[in-house]
Short mmCIF file of C-alpha atoms in Angstrom, two decimals:
data_model
loop_
_atom_site.label_atom_id
_atom_site.label_comp_id
_atom_site.label_asym_id
_atom_site.label_seq_id
_atom_site.Cartn_x
_atom_site.Cartn_y
_atom_site.Cartn_z
CA MET L 1 -0.09 -0.32 0.06
CA GLU L 2 0.65 3.45 -1.12
CA LYS L 3 0.61 6.46 1.64
CA GLN L 4 -2.32 8.58 0.26
CA PRO L 5 -1.15 11.18 -2.12
CA VAL L 6 -3.65 13.67 -2.07
CA VAL L 7 -3.53 15.17 -5.39
CA ILE L 8 -3.17 12.68 -8.14
CA THR L 9 0.22 13.79 -10.75
CA GLY L 10 1.00 11.02 -12.00
CA ARG L 11 -0.16 7.60 -13.39
CA ILE L 12 -1.40 5.41 -10.56
CA ARG L 13 -3.18 2.08 -9.64
CA LEU L 14 -6.21 2.48 -7.61
CA LYS L 15 -5.51 -1.09 -5.87
CA ARG L 16 -2.43 0.17 -3.91
CA PHE L 17 -4.24 3.39 -2.24
CA ASP L 18 -6.17 1.53 0.70
CA PRO L 19 -9.61 2.99 1.44
CA ALA L 20 -9.45 2.75 4.92
CA TYR L 21 -6.54 5.00 4.94
CA CYS L 22 -6.18 8.16 7.83
CA GLY L 23 -2.24 8.76 8.26
CA GLY L 24 -2.71 7.37 11.91
CA ARG L 25 -4.86 10.87 12.91
CA ASP L 26 -6.88 10.63 16.06
CA LYS L 27 -10.41 10.31 15.19
CA ALA L 28 -12.22 12.97 17.62
CA ALA L 29 -8.78 15.75 17.21
CA THR L 30 -9.49 15.70 13.26
CA LYS L 31 -13.18 15.84 13.10
CA ALA L 32 -12.74 18.98 15.41
CA ARG L 33 -10.33 20.34 13.02
CA THR L 34 -12.81 19.83 10.32
CA GLU L 35 -15.08 21.54 12.00
CA GLN L 36 -12.74 24.42 12.39
CA LEU L 37 -12.31 24.81 8.70
CA GLY L 38 -16.53 24.17 7.88
CA ARG L 39 -15.97 27.62 9.81
CA ARG L 40 -13.01 28.86 8.06
CA ILE L 41 -15.45 28.14 4.95
CA GLY L 42 -18.27 29.56 5.68
CA GLU L 43 -16.26 32.71 6.67
CA LEU L 44 -14.65 33.18 2.87
CA GLN L 45 -17.71 32.03 1.26
CA PRO L 46 -19.56 35.99 1.42
CA LYS L 47 -15.99 37.49 0.01
CA LEU L 48 -16.27 34.92 -2.74
CA HIS L 49 -19.02 36.40 -3.45
CA ALA L 50 -18.56 40.08 -2.74
CA ASN L 51 -15.55 40.14 -5.56
CA ALA L 52 -17.93 37.85 -7.88
CA ARG L 53 -14.71 36.77 -9.80
CA HIS L 54 -14.35 33.68 -9.42
CA ALA L 55 -16.41 30.29 -8.55
CA VAL L 56 -15.19 27.26 -7.19
CA LEU L 57 -16.96 23.97 -8.43
CA LEU L 58 -16.58 20.62 -6.12
CA ILE L 59 -17.31 17.84 -8.43
CA PHE L 60 -17.62 14.12 -6.39
CA GLN L 61 -17.58 11.40 -8.19
CA GLY L 62 -17.17 7.34 -5.90
CA MET L 63 -19.26 4.37 -6.13
CA ASP L 64 -22.94 4.22 -4.40
CA ALA L 65 -22.67 4.64 -0.53
CA SER L 66 -19.00 6.49 -0.83
CA GLY L 67 -20.28 9.36 0.92
CA LYS L 68 -21.05 12.08 -1.46
CA ASP L 69 -23.84 13.49 0.23
CA GLY L 70 -22.13 13.66 3.98
CA ALA L 71 -19.05 14.91 2.95
CA ILE L 72 -21.19 17.84 0.72
CA ARG L 73 -23.26 18.66 3.84
CA THR L 74 -19.92 18.52 6.28
CA VAL L 75 -17.62 19.99 4.32
CA LEU L 76 -20.27 23.17 3.22
CA GLN L 77 -22.54 22.88 6.77
CA TYR L 78 -21.08 26.59 7.94
CA VAL L 79 -22.07 28.55 4.31
CA ASN L 80 -24.89 30.46 3.14
CA PRO L 81 -27.25 28.31 1.63
CA ALA L 82 -27.87 30.96 -0.90
CA GLY L 83 -24.20 31.24 -1.93
CA VAL L 84 -24.38 27.67 -3.03
CA GLN L 85 -25.42 25.80 -6.94
CA THR L 86 -25.51 22.40 -6.52
CA ALA L 87 -25.88 19.97 -9.25
CA ASN L 88 -27.24 16.38 -8.98
CA PHE L 89 -26.79 14.67 -12.40
CA LYS L 90 -29.50 11.72 -12.76
CA VAL L 91 -29.55 9.42 -15.55
CA PRO L 92 -30.35 12.00 -18.75
CA SER L 93 -33.51 12.88 -20.49
CA ALA L 94 -34.31 13.14 -23.55
CA GLU L 95 -33.46 16.79 -24.16
CA GLU L 96 -30.00 16.36 -22.03
CA SER L 97 -29.69 12.97 -24.18
CA ALA L 98 -30.35 14.79 -28.16
CA HIS L 99 -27.15 17.24 -27.14
CA ASP L 100 -23.84 16.50 -26.83
CA PHE L 101 -22.74 14.96 -23.22
CA LEU L 102 -21.58 18.46 -21.59
CA TRP L 103 -24.41 20.77 -22.67
CA ARG L 104 -26.53 20.08 -19.59
CA ILE L 105 -23.55 19.87 -17.32
CA HIS L 106 -22.13 23.56 -19.01
CA GLN L 107 -25.54 25.03 -18.08
CA ALA L 108 -24.73 23.54 -14.23
CA VAL L 109 -21.48 25.58 -13.55
CA PRO L 110 -22.07 27.61 -11.02
CA ARG L 111 -21.71 31.80 -11.26
CA ARG L 112 -18.79 33.87 -10.61
CA GLY L 113 -19.04 34.34 -6.67
CA SER L 114 -20.66 30.97 -5.63
CA ILE L 115 -19.40 27.67 -4.60
CA GLY L 116 -21.30 24.75 -7.26
CA VAL L 117 -21.34 21.51 -6.37
CA PHE L 118 -21.72 18.85 -8.93
CA ASN L 119 -23.08 15.54 -7.17
CA ARG L 120 -21.94 13.44 -9.59
CA SER L 121 -20.60 14.60 -12.78
CA HIS L 122 -19.95 14.29 -16.76
CA TYR L 123 -17.22 12.04 -15.92
CA GLU L 124 -20.24 9.61 -15.84
CA ALA L 125 -20.05 9.77 -19.34
CA VAL L 126 -16.83 7.64 -19.34
CA LEU L 127 -18.23 5.43 -16.25
CA ALA L 128 -21.50 4.49 -16.30
CA GLU L 129 -22.08 5.09 -19.74
CA ARG L 130 -18.60 2.52 -20.61
CA VAL L 131 -19.68 0.41 -17.54
CA LEU L 132 -22.84 -0.18 -19.32
CA GLY L 133 -22.16 -0.27 -23.07
CA LEU L 134 -24.13 2.95 -23.60
CA VAL L 135 -21.27 4.16 -26.34
CA PRO L 136 -18.72 2.18 -27.94
CA LYS L 137 -15.44 2.39 -27.12
CA GLN L 138 -13.84 5.38 -29.75
CA VAL L 139 -16.85 7.19 -28.21
CA TRP L 140 -15.79 6.97 -24.33
CA ARG L 141 -12.04 7.38 -25.06
CA ALA L 142 -12.50 10.77 -26.87
CA ARG L 143 -14.40 11.84 -23.76
CA TYR L 144 -11.61 12.26 -21.83
CA GLY L 145 -9.76 14.69 -23.86
CA GLN L 146 -13.38 16.79 -24.50
CA ILE L 147 -13.23 17.04 -21.00
CA VAL L 148 -10.26 18.35 -19.98
CA ASP L 149 -10.84 20.88 -22.29
CA PHE L 150 -13.70 21.84 -21.13
CA GLU L 151 -12.11 22.33 -17.45
CA ARG L 152 -9.34 24.60 -18.80
CA MET L 153 -11.96 26.89 -20.32
CA LEU L 154 -13.86 26.87 -16.76
CA VAL L 155 -10.41 27.28 -15.12
CA ALA L 156 -9.15 30.11 -17.73
CA ASN L 157 -12.57 31.81 -17.09
CA GLY L 158 -12.46 32.12 -13.40
CA VAL L 159 -13.62 29.01 -12.33
CA VAL L 160 -11.44 26.91 -9.47
CA VAL L 161 -12.33 23.07 -10.42
CA LEU L 162 -11.83 20.91 -7.69
CA LYS L 163 -12.13 17.08 -8.41
CA PHE L 164 -12.72 14.38 -5.47
CA TYR L 165 -12.74 10.73 -6.17
CA LEU L 166 -13.81 9.00 -2.49
CA HIS L 167 -12.67 5.65 -2.64
CA LEU L 168 -14.17 3.01 -0.63
CA SER L 169 -13.55 -0.33 -0.66
CA ARG L 170 -15.86 -3.48 -2.10
CA ARG L 171 -16.45 -4.29 2.18
CA GLU L 172 -16.98 -1.46 3.34
CA GLN L 173 -19.83 -0.35 0.75
CA ALA L 174 -21.57 -3.90 1.86
CA ALA L 175 -21.64 -2.64 5.33
CA ARG L 176 -23.26 0.53 4.78
CA PHE L 177 -25.82 -1.28 2.42
CA LYS L 178 -26.78 -3.36 4.78
CA GLU L 179 -27.38 -0.08 7.28
CA ARG L 180 -29.62 1.03 4.52
CA LEU L 181 -31.64 -1.56 4.15
CA ALA L 182 -32.04 -1.70 8.46
CA ASN L 183 -31.89 1.72 9.30
CA PRO L 184 -35.71 3.14 8.98
CA GLU L 185 -34.11 6.55 8.63
CA LYS L 186 -32.16 5.44 5.59
CA ASN L 187 -34.32 2.69 3.55
CA TRP L 188 -35.41 5.05 0.83
CA LYS L 189 -31.59 5.63 -0.55
CA PHE L 190 -31.61 2.42 -0.95
CA SER L 191 -32.28 1.82 -4.77
CA HIS L 192 -32.70 -1.51 -7.00
CA ALA L 193 -29.75 0.00 -9.49
CA ASP L 194 -27.38 0.17 -6.23
CA VAL L 195 -27.62 -3.60 -6.17
CA ALA L 196 -26.88 -3.88 -10.38
CA THR L 197 -23.92 -1.17 -9.86
CA ARG L 198 -22.40 -3.48 -6.84
CA GLN L 199 -22.46 -6.47 -9.27
CA HIS L 200 -19.76 -4.12 -12.15
CA TRP L 201 -17.83 -3.39 -9.03
CA ASP L 202 -14.69 -4.53 -10.94
CA ASP L 203 -15.13 -2.74 -14.13
CA TYR L 204 -16.42 0.57 -11.70
CA ILE L 205 -12.89 0.21 -10.82
CA ALA L 206 -11.50 0.25 -14.15
CA ALA L 207 -12.82 2.73 -14.99
CA TYR L 208 -12.15 4.80 -12.47
CA GLU L 209 -8.71 4.29 -12.56
CA ASP L 210 -8.43 5.09 -16.22
CA MET L 211 -10.68 8.62 -15.93
CA LEU L 212 -8.13 9.37 -13.19
CA ASN L 213 -5.15 8.50 -14.78
CA ALA L 214 -6.48 10.50 -18.05
CA THR L 215 -8.15 13.23 -16.67
CA SER L 216 -5.47 14.62 -13.85
CA HIS L 217 -4.72 17.68 -15.75
CA PRO L 218 -2.66 20.77 -13.93
CA ALA L 219 -5.49 23.02 -14.57
CA ALA L 220 -7.89 20.80 -12.53
CA ARG L 221 -6.15 18.28 -10.59
CA TRP L 222 -8.13 14.58 -9.27
CA CYS L 223 -7.41 14.25 -5.39
CA LEU L 224 -8.03 10.93 -4.41
CA VAL L 225 -9.80 10.77 -0.86
CA PRO L 226 -9.99 7.58 1.36
CA ALA L 227 -13.67 6.62 2.25
CA ASP L 228 -13.55 3.75 4.44
CA ARG L 229 -14.12 6.71 7.33
CA ASN L 230 -15.99 9.39 6.99
CA TRP L 231 -14.46 11.41 9.20
CA TYR L 232 -11.21 11.45 7.74
CA ARG L 233 -12.96 11.85 3.87
CA ASP L 234 -14.75 15.16 5.34
CA HIS L 235 -11.41 16.37 6.41
CA VAL L 236 -9.47 15.74 3.40
CA ILE L 237 -11.53 17.25 1.47
CA ALA L 238 -12.45 20.21 3.92
CA ALA L 239 -9.05 20.80 3.95
CA THR L 240 -8.68 20.77 0.03
CA VAL L 241 -11.80 23.05 0.01
CA HIS L 242 -10.00 25.88 2.57
CA ARG L 243 -6.52 25.82 1.24
CA ALA L 244 -8.54 26.26 -2.19
CA LEU L 245 -10.00 28.86 -1.21
CA LYS L 246 -7.32 30.74 0.65
CA ALA L 247 -5.27 30.79 -2.26
CA LEU L 248 -7.48 33.24 -4.01
CA LYS L 249 -6.20 35.36 -1.04
CA LEU L 250 -9.66 37.21 -1.19
CA LYS L 251 -10.28 41.07 0.06
CA TRP L 252 -13.63 43.27 0.36
CA PRO L 253 -13.62 45.13 -2.55
CA LYS L 254 -13.11 48.84 -2.62
CA PRO L 255 -15.34 51.21 -2.96
CA ALA L 256 -16.41 52.44 -6.63
CA GLU L 257 -15.15 56.13 -6.55
CA TRP L 258 -19.04 57.51 -6.83
CA GLN L 259 -19.92 56.70 -3.39
CA ALA L 260 -17.70 59.18 -1.48
CA ARG L 261 -20.00 61.94 -3.55
CA VAL L 262 -23.44 60.25 -2.67
CA ARG L 263 -25.77 61.62 0.48
CA VAL L 264 -28.27 59.30 0.92
CA LYS L 265 -31.20 61.96 2.30
CA MET Q 1 -50.59 51.97 13.93
CA GLU Q 2 -52.56 48.27 13.27
CA LYS Q 3 -50.77 45.38 15.03
CA GLN Q 4 -49.15 43.13 12.83
CA PRO Q 5 -51.49 40.64 10.90
CA VAL Q 6 -48.37 38.07 10.34
CA VAL Q 7 -50.77 37.18 7.53
CA ILE Q 8 -52.90 39.04 4.91
CA THR Q 9 -56.41 37.69 4.37
CA GLY Q 10 -58.13 40.95 4.07
CA ARG Q 11 -57.24 44.32 2.12
CA ILE Q 12 -54.79 46.83 4.09
CA ARG Q 13 -53.25 49.93 4.04
CA LEU Q 14 -49.60 49.36 4.26
CA LYS Q 15 -48.91 53.16 6.41
CA ARG Q 16 -51.33 50.78 9.15
CA PHE Q 17 -48.38 48.99 9.86
CA ASP Q 18 -45.04 49.85 12.01
CA PRO Q 19 -42.02 48.51 10.28
CA ALA Q 20 -40.54 48.23 13.52
CA TYR Q 21 -43.36 46.26 15.47
CA CYS Q 22 -41.51 43.59 17.38
CA GLY Q 23 -45.15 42.10 19.38
CA GLY Q 24 -43.39 43.72 22.63
CA ARG Q 25 -40.86 40.79 22.47
CA ASP Q 26 -37.39 41.07 24.11
CA LYS Q 27 -34.45 40.35 21.57
CA ALA Q 28 -32.98 38.22 23.27
CA ALA Q 29 -35.18 35.46 24.23
CA THR Q 30 -36.36 36.18 20.79
CA LYS Q 31 -33.33 35.61 19.01
CA ALA Q 32 -32.97 32.17 20.89
CA ARG Q 33 -36.08 31.18 19.79
CA THR Q 34 -35.13 31.26 15.87
CA GLU Q 35 -31.92 29.45 16.33
CA GLN Q 36 -34.14 26.94 17.91
CA LEU Q 37 -36.15 27.52 15.08
CA GLY Q 38 -33.42 27.24 12.64
CA ARG Q 39 -32.62 23.98 13.98
CA ARG Q 40 -36.05 22.69 13.62
CA ILE Q 41 -36.21 23.41 10.16
CA GLY Q 42 -32.48 21.88 9.04
CA GLU Q 43 -33.82 18.78 10.76
CA LEU Q 44 -37.34 18.97 8.61
CA GLN Q 45 -35.37 19.11 5.45
CA PRO Q 46 -33.82 15.55 5.33
CA LYS Q 47 -37.53 13.90 5.70
CA LEU Q 48 -38.77 16.45 2.60
CA HIS Q 49 -35.96 15.78 1.04
CA ALA Q 50 -36.18 11.29 1.16
CA ASN Q 51 -39.52 11.88 0.65
CA ALA Q 52 -38.98 13.79 -2.39
CA ARG Q 53 -43.00 14.73 -2.61
CA HIS Q 54 -43.40 18.64 -1.70
CA ALA Q 55 -41.15 21.26 -2.87
CA VAL Q 56 -41.22 24.38 -0.79
CA LEU Q 57 -40.38 27.85 -2.54
CA LEU Q 58 -39.68 30.56 -0.20
CA ILE Q 59 -40.29 34.17 -2.14
CA PHE Q 60 -38.43 37.21 -0.77
CA GLN Q 61 -39.42 40.90 -1.92
CA GLY Q 62 -39.11 44.24 -0.05
CA MET Q 63 -36.77 47.69 -0.34
CA ASP Q 64 -33.22 47.44 -1.22
CA ALA Q 65 -31.77 47.08 2.13
CA SER Q 66 -34.72 45.46 3.98
CA GLY Q 67 -32.75 42.38 5.02
CA LYS Q 68 -33.29 39.24 2.16
CA ASP Q 69 -30.18 38.31 2.59
CA GLY Q 70 -29.89 38.26 6.22
CA ALA Q 71 -33.03 36.48 6.82
CA ILE Q 72 -32.35 33.97 4.31
CA ARG Q 73 -29.00 32.91 6.06
CA THR Q 74 -30.54 32.95 9.26
CA VAL Q 75 -33.90 30.97 8.50
CA LEU Q 76 -32.00 28.71 6.35
CA GLN Q 77 -28.55 28.76 8.09
CA TYR Q 78 -28.91 24.26 9.68
CA VAL Q 79 -30.40 23.83 6.43
CA ASN Q 80 -27.87 21.37 4.13
CA PRO Q 81 -26.61 23.69 0.71
CA ALA Q 82 -27.56 21.11 -1.31
CA GLY Q 83 -30.94 20.76 -0.80
CA VAL Q 84 -31.60 24.47 -1.00
CA GLN Q 85 -32.24 25.96 -4.76
CA THR Q 86 -31.72 29.41 -4.78
CA ALA Q 87 -32.73 32.12 -7.63
CA ASN Q 88 -31.73 36.29 -7.84
CA PHE Q 89 -33.90 37.61 -10.30
CA LYS Q 90 -31.98 40.57 -12.17
CA VAL Q 91 -32.70 42.98 -15.01
CA PRO Q 92 -34.43 40.62 -17.21
CA SER Q 93 -31.43 38.96 -19.97
CA ALA Q 94 -32.23 39.53 -23.88
CA GLU Q 95 -33.90 35.72 -24.33
CA GLU Q 96 -35.97 36.23 -20.95
CA SER Q 97 -37.13 39.07 -21.74
CA ALA Q 98 -37.99 37.19 -24.85
CA HIS Q 99 -40.25 35.50 -22.96
CA ASP Q 100 -42.92 35.91 -21.03
CA PHE Q 101 -42.45 37.22 -17.82
CA LEU Q 102 -42.80 34.00 -15.48
CA TRP Q 103 -40.80 32.19 -18.55
CA ARG Q 104 -37.31 32.62 -16.42
CA ILE Q 105 -39.19 31.87 -13.00
CA HIS Q 106 -41.15 28.82 -13.97
CA GLN Q 107 -38.08 27.18 -14.80
CA ALA Q 108 -36.24 27.71 -11.25
CA VAL Q 109 -39.18 26.15 -8.95
CA PRO Q 110 -37.64 23.77 -6.60
CA ARG Q 111 -37.81 20.23 -7.67
CA ARG Q 112 -39.08 17.79 -5.04
CA GLY Q 113 -37.91 17.39 -2.15
CA SER Q 114 -35.92 20.99 -1.71
CA ILE Q 115 -35.89 24.11 -0.41
CA GLY Q 116 -36.27 26.83 -3.07
CA VAL Q 117 -35.30 30.63 -2.61
CA PHE Q 118 -36.76 33.37 -4.43
CA ASN Q 119 -34.47 36.94 -3.91
CA ARG Q 120 -37.16 38.84 -6.11
CA SER Q 121 -39.64 36.99 -8.26
CA HIS Q 122 -42.02 37.25 -10.42
CA TYR Q 123 -43.62 40.33 -8.48
CA GLU Q 124 -40.58 42.58 -9.52
CA ALA Q 125 -42.91 42.65 -12.91
CA VAL Q 126 -46.16 44.71 -10.86
CA LEU Q 127 -43.20 46.58 -8.73
CA ALA Q 128 -40.33 47.71 -10.59
CA GLU Q 129 -41.21 47.30 -13.91
CA ARG Q 130 -44.37 49.00 -13.23
CA VAL Q 131 -43.05 52.13 -11.47
CA LEU Q 132 -40.10 52.42 -13.85
CA GLY Q 133 -42.99 52.20 -16.79
CA LEU Q 134 -41.51 49.64 -18.73
CA VAL Q 135 -45.25 48.00 -19.17
CA PRO Q 136 -48.23 50.14 -19.71
CA LYS Q 137 -51.21 49.74 -17.34
CA GLN Q 138 -53.55 47.02 -18.79
CA VAL Q 139 -50.46 44.96 -18.92
CA TRP Q 140 -48.98 45.31 -15.62
CA ARG Q 141 -52.85 44.44 -13.69
CA ALA Q 142 -53.53 41.89 -16.39
CA ARG Q 143 -50.35 39.97 -13.93
CA TYR Q 144 -52.25 39.85 -10.93
CA GLY Q 145 -54.66 37.03 -12.17
CA GLN Q 146 -51.55 35.76 -13.96
CA ILE Q 147 -50.05 35.29 -11.20
CA VAL Q 148 -52.19 33.98 -9.01
CA ASP Q 149 -53.07 31.31 -11.32
CA PHE Q 150 -49.63 30.19 -11.65
CA GLU Q 151 -48.93 29.97 -7.78
CA ARG Q 152 -52.03 27.82 -7.50
CA MET Q 153 -50.80 25.57 -10.43
CA LEU Q 154 -47.73 25.16 -8.38
CA VAL Q 155 -50.02 24.29 -5.32
CA ALA Q 156 -51.81 22.12 -6.56
CA ASN Q 157 -48.61 20.05 -7.86
CA GLY Q 158 -46.92 19.99 -4.31
CA VAL Q 159 -44.96 23.44 -4.42
CA VAL Q 160 -45.63 24.50 -0.78
CA VAL Q 161 -45.47 28.69 -1.83
CA LEU Q 162 -44.40 31.64 1.04
CA LYS Q 163 -44.27 34.64 0.18
CA PHE Q 164 -42.50 37.22 2.43
CA TYR Q 165 -43.05 41.08 1.99
CA LEU Q 166 -40.21 42.88 4.69
CA HIS Q 167 -41.85 45.93 5.34
CA LEU Q 168 -38.95 48.63 5.75
CA SER Q 169 -39.11 52.63 6.67
CA ARG Q 170 -38.07 54.83 4.82
CA ARG Q 171 -35.60 56.08 7.47
CA GLU Q 172 -34.47 52.87 8.54
CA GLN Q 173 -32.95 52.18 4.92
CA ALA Q 174 -31.46 55.53 5.42
CA ALA Q 175 -29.49 54.09 8.15
CA ARG Q 176 -28.40 50.96 6.32
CA PHE Q 177 -27.69 52.96 3.03
CA LYS Q 178 -25.37 54.82 5.30
CA GLU Q 179 -23.73 52.31 6.98
CA ARG Q 180 -23.20 50.51 3.30
CA LEU Q 181 -21.11 53.76 2.37
CA ALA Q 182 -19.38 53.80 5.97
CA ASN Q 183 -18.43 50.28 5.95
CA PRO Q 184 -15.68 48.09 3.97
CA GLU Q 185 -17.44 45.25 4.14
CA LYS Q 186 -20.82 46.64 2.82
CA ASN Q 187 -19.33 48.94 0.18
CA TRP Q 188 -20.37 46.46 -2.45
CA LYS Q 189 -23.94 46.42 -1.63
CA PHE Q 190 -24.28 49.16 -2.89
CA SER Q 191 -25.38 50.61 -6.47
CA HIS Q 192 -25.90 53.10 -8.11
CA ALA Q 193 -29.32 51.82 -8.60
CA ASP Q 194 -30.08 52.01 -4.70
CA VAL Q 195 -30.00 55.52 -4.74
CA ALA Q 196 -31.83 55.97 -7.56
CA THR Q 197 -34.57 53.09 -6.46
CA ARG Q 198 -34.45 55.12 -3.42
CA GLN Q 199 -36.11 58.53 -5.33
CA HIS Q 200 -39.28 55.83 -6.02
CA TRP Q 201 -39.96 55.41 -2.61
CA ASP Q 202 -43.65 56.88 -2.58
CA ASP Q 203 -44.48 55.06 -5.32
CA TYR Q 204 -43.35 51.65 -4.22
CA ILE Q 205 -45.25 51.69 -1.73
CA ALA Q 206 -48.04 51.80 -3.31
CA ALA Q 207 -47.17 49.52 -5.99
CA TYR Q 208 -46.60 46.71 -3.27
CA GLU Q 209 -49.74 47.46 -1.55
CA ASP Q 210 -52.00 46.61 -4.75
CA MET Q 211 -50.11 43.63 -4.84
CA LEU Q 212 -50.31 42.28 -1.43
CA ASN Q 213 -54.24 43.72 -1.99
CA ALA Q 214 -54.74 41.84 -5.42
CA THR Q 215 -52.06 38.60 -5.02
CA SER Q 216 -52.78 37.62 -1.05
CA HIS Q 217 -54.78 34.73 -1.96
CA PRO Q 218 -55.95 31.11 -0.59
CA ALA Q 219 -53.50 29.11 -1.64
CA ALA Q 220 -50.39 31.21 -1.13
CA ARG Q 221 -51.08 33.99 1.32
CA TRP Q 222 -48.47 37.33 1.75
CA CYS Q 223 -46.99 37.04 5.21
CA LEU Q 224 -46.75 40.87 6.07
CA VAL Q 225 -42.71 41.23 7.85
CA PRO Q 226 -42.06 44.09 9.82
CA ALA Q 227 -38.38 44.27 8.87
CA ASP Q 228 -36.64 47.53 10.63
CA ARG Q 229 -35.92 45.68 13.28
CA ASN Q 230 -33.42 42.12 12.20
CA TRP Q 231 -33.76 39.84 14.94
CA TYR Q 232 -37.73 40.30 14.39
CA ARG Q 233 -37.51 39.90 10.86
CA ASP Q 234 -36.20 36.95 11.41
CA HIS Q 235 -38.29 35.08 14.00
CA VAL Q 236 -41.59 35.89 11.93
CA ILE Q 237 -39.78 34.27 8.87
CA ALA Q 238 -38.09 30.98 10.61
CA ALA Q 239 -41.49 30.56 12.64
CA THR Q 240 -43.78 30.85 9.55
CA VAL Q 241 -40.99 28.04 7.53
CA HIS Q 242 -40.87 25.68 10.26
CA ARG Q 243 -44.90 25.83 11.11
CA ALA Q 244 -45.70 24.85 6.68
CA LEU Q 245 -42.93 22.13 7.78
CA LYS Q 246 -44.68 20.70 10.50
CA ALA Q 247 -47.60 20.89 8.98
CA LEU Q 248 -46.51 18.87 5.75
CA LYS Q 249 -46.33 16.09 9.03
CA LEU Q 250 -43.54 14.46 7.22
CA LYS Q 251 -42.23 10.84 8.09
CA TRP Q 252 -39.47 8.66 7.00
CA PRO Q 253 -40.19 6.73 3.79
CA LYS Q 254 -41.82 3.22 4.45
CA PRO Q 255 -38.88 0.24 2.65
CA ALA Q 256 -40.14 -0.48 -0.42
CA GLU Q 257 -41.54 -4.38 -0.56
CA TRP Q 258 -38.53 -5.56 -2.73
CA GLN Q 259 -35.59 -4.50 -0.43
CA ALA Q 260 -36.98 -6.94 2.41
CA ARG Q 261 -35.62 -10.17 -0.41
CA VAL Q 262 -32.11 -7.97 -1.39
CA ARG Q 263 -29.16 -9.88 0.40
CA VAL Q 264 -26.23 -7.91 -0.38
CA LYS Q 265 -22.90 -9.97 -1.04
#
């Protein structure tokens, strides 16, 4: 097993990374630190909004039950909901299918000043669509380059793109599915599709691995997040989002010159 | 001055309502209660999501600086941002202007299971568009009925529509504008348009009054919110949202029958 490289810069093999990795960290201390990072993210967002020069887009991918929803909730718990735009990409509608695969994605890109969340994304076009054989190989292979070009354009236009792959073990997924079936507050989360998808586990892992290697480009790297432990997963993501916001060096905008001449009567 | 009727069911005159009204309440105790209501709203949202049978749409209207942003932030502070869809309606684009006035509004209606927020709304079509003379009288007058019909359709299709008019005094607006000009963290909120709009104060009040009287229909009443005191404003809104969510009697969905036969391997 390799130490977890949070950011993918070279070629990786997924099986070398332990989904239960936590860097020997203490759970309670890490949760407290994540909470603190969450507060800071909440404090930085109003400045992002006031300047309206950048948008921050968080892309979440991972197997069912890898904790995409939970991570989003924890990391953004102190952010004003009005400053967040979330998009859930489900099976494309007839209208969406009649367009290129990036058409519906582009529409959901957050406006400047806000934080966007993609709960699943354009990457399903090289994951589910590949594994289920919905498109031929030459089509999904060509999409890697199209995705990189699209993301580069977004970044060049002020969108900070952060991509999180939530790395879950097959065993931990089974435990979470059983919990969903047993717990009346979680039954509704369990769908027929979950069972079907689990049967393609190895195909999905292969598709994820190819995706990570083909699309972790300098403008928008993939972050590999060990996901068997919720608290470590949330910490890695919160730290990454916080670092990205801090790097923008956000200040309150300077007043416009005309403001000095205004008299409110 | 009349006691503040939170819900408008008959004909009202705005000047009879004191924007600084607070029902003799204690500030600290009221803020604590609002916080508690906010937590409960945060707890009810996951059930709204799990059932995905209703959407809740909060519509905010009010003069500049009446506190629409602040109220949204406070009331939804404990709600998972992924469960909230916010729409800010600014001056219509060329594409939007080429359609009927409800076209862009309809697109922003929240999906079932989520809380939608309209920061300004279709009501601008009978407020700004009327006051600025952008459309003739017979056009904006006809819109009252069109709005009522539209909202009735939404309600019949599972959308709970809550409409808040934030009632601010001209004097308090001046104080808030001065604060925005003086405070470097608030400069960015102050725009040329704010000065211009203030000059039409009486015309706007007349337009608001007509709007409230014409569109507070049984399926979606207007809630008149005294807005000179932030803490009372937030309390009235939080209590109204909480009451509406409770009235849905949300329970966790029953498990589907097939779930009993699933074995996770």
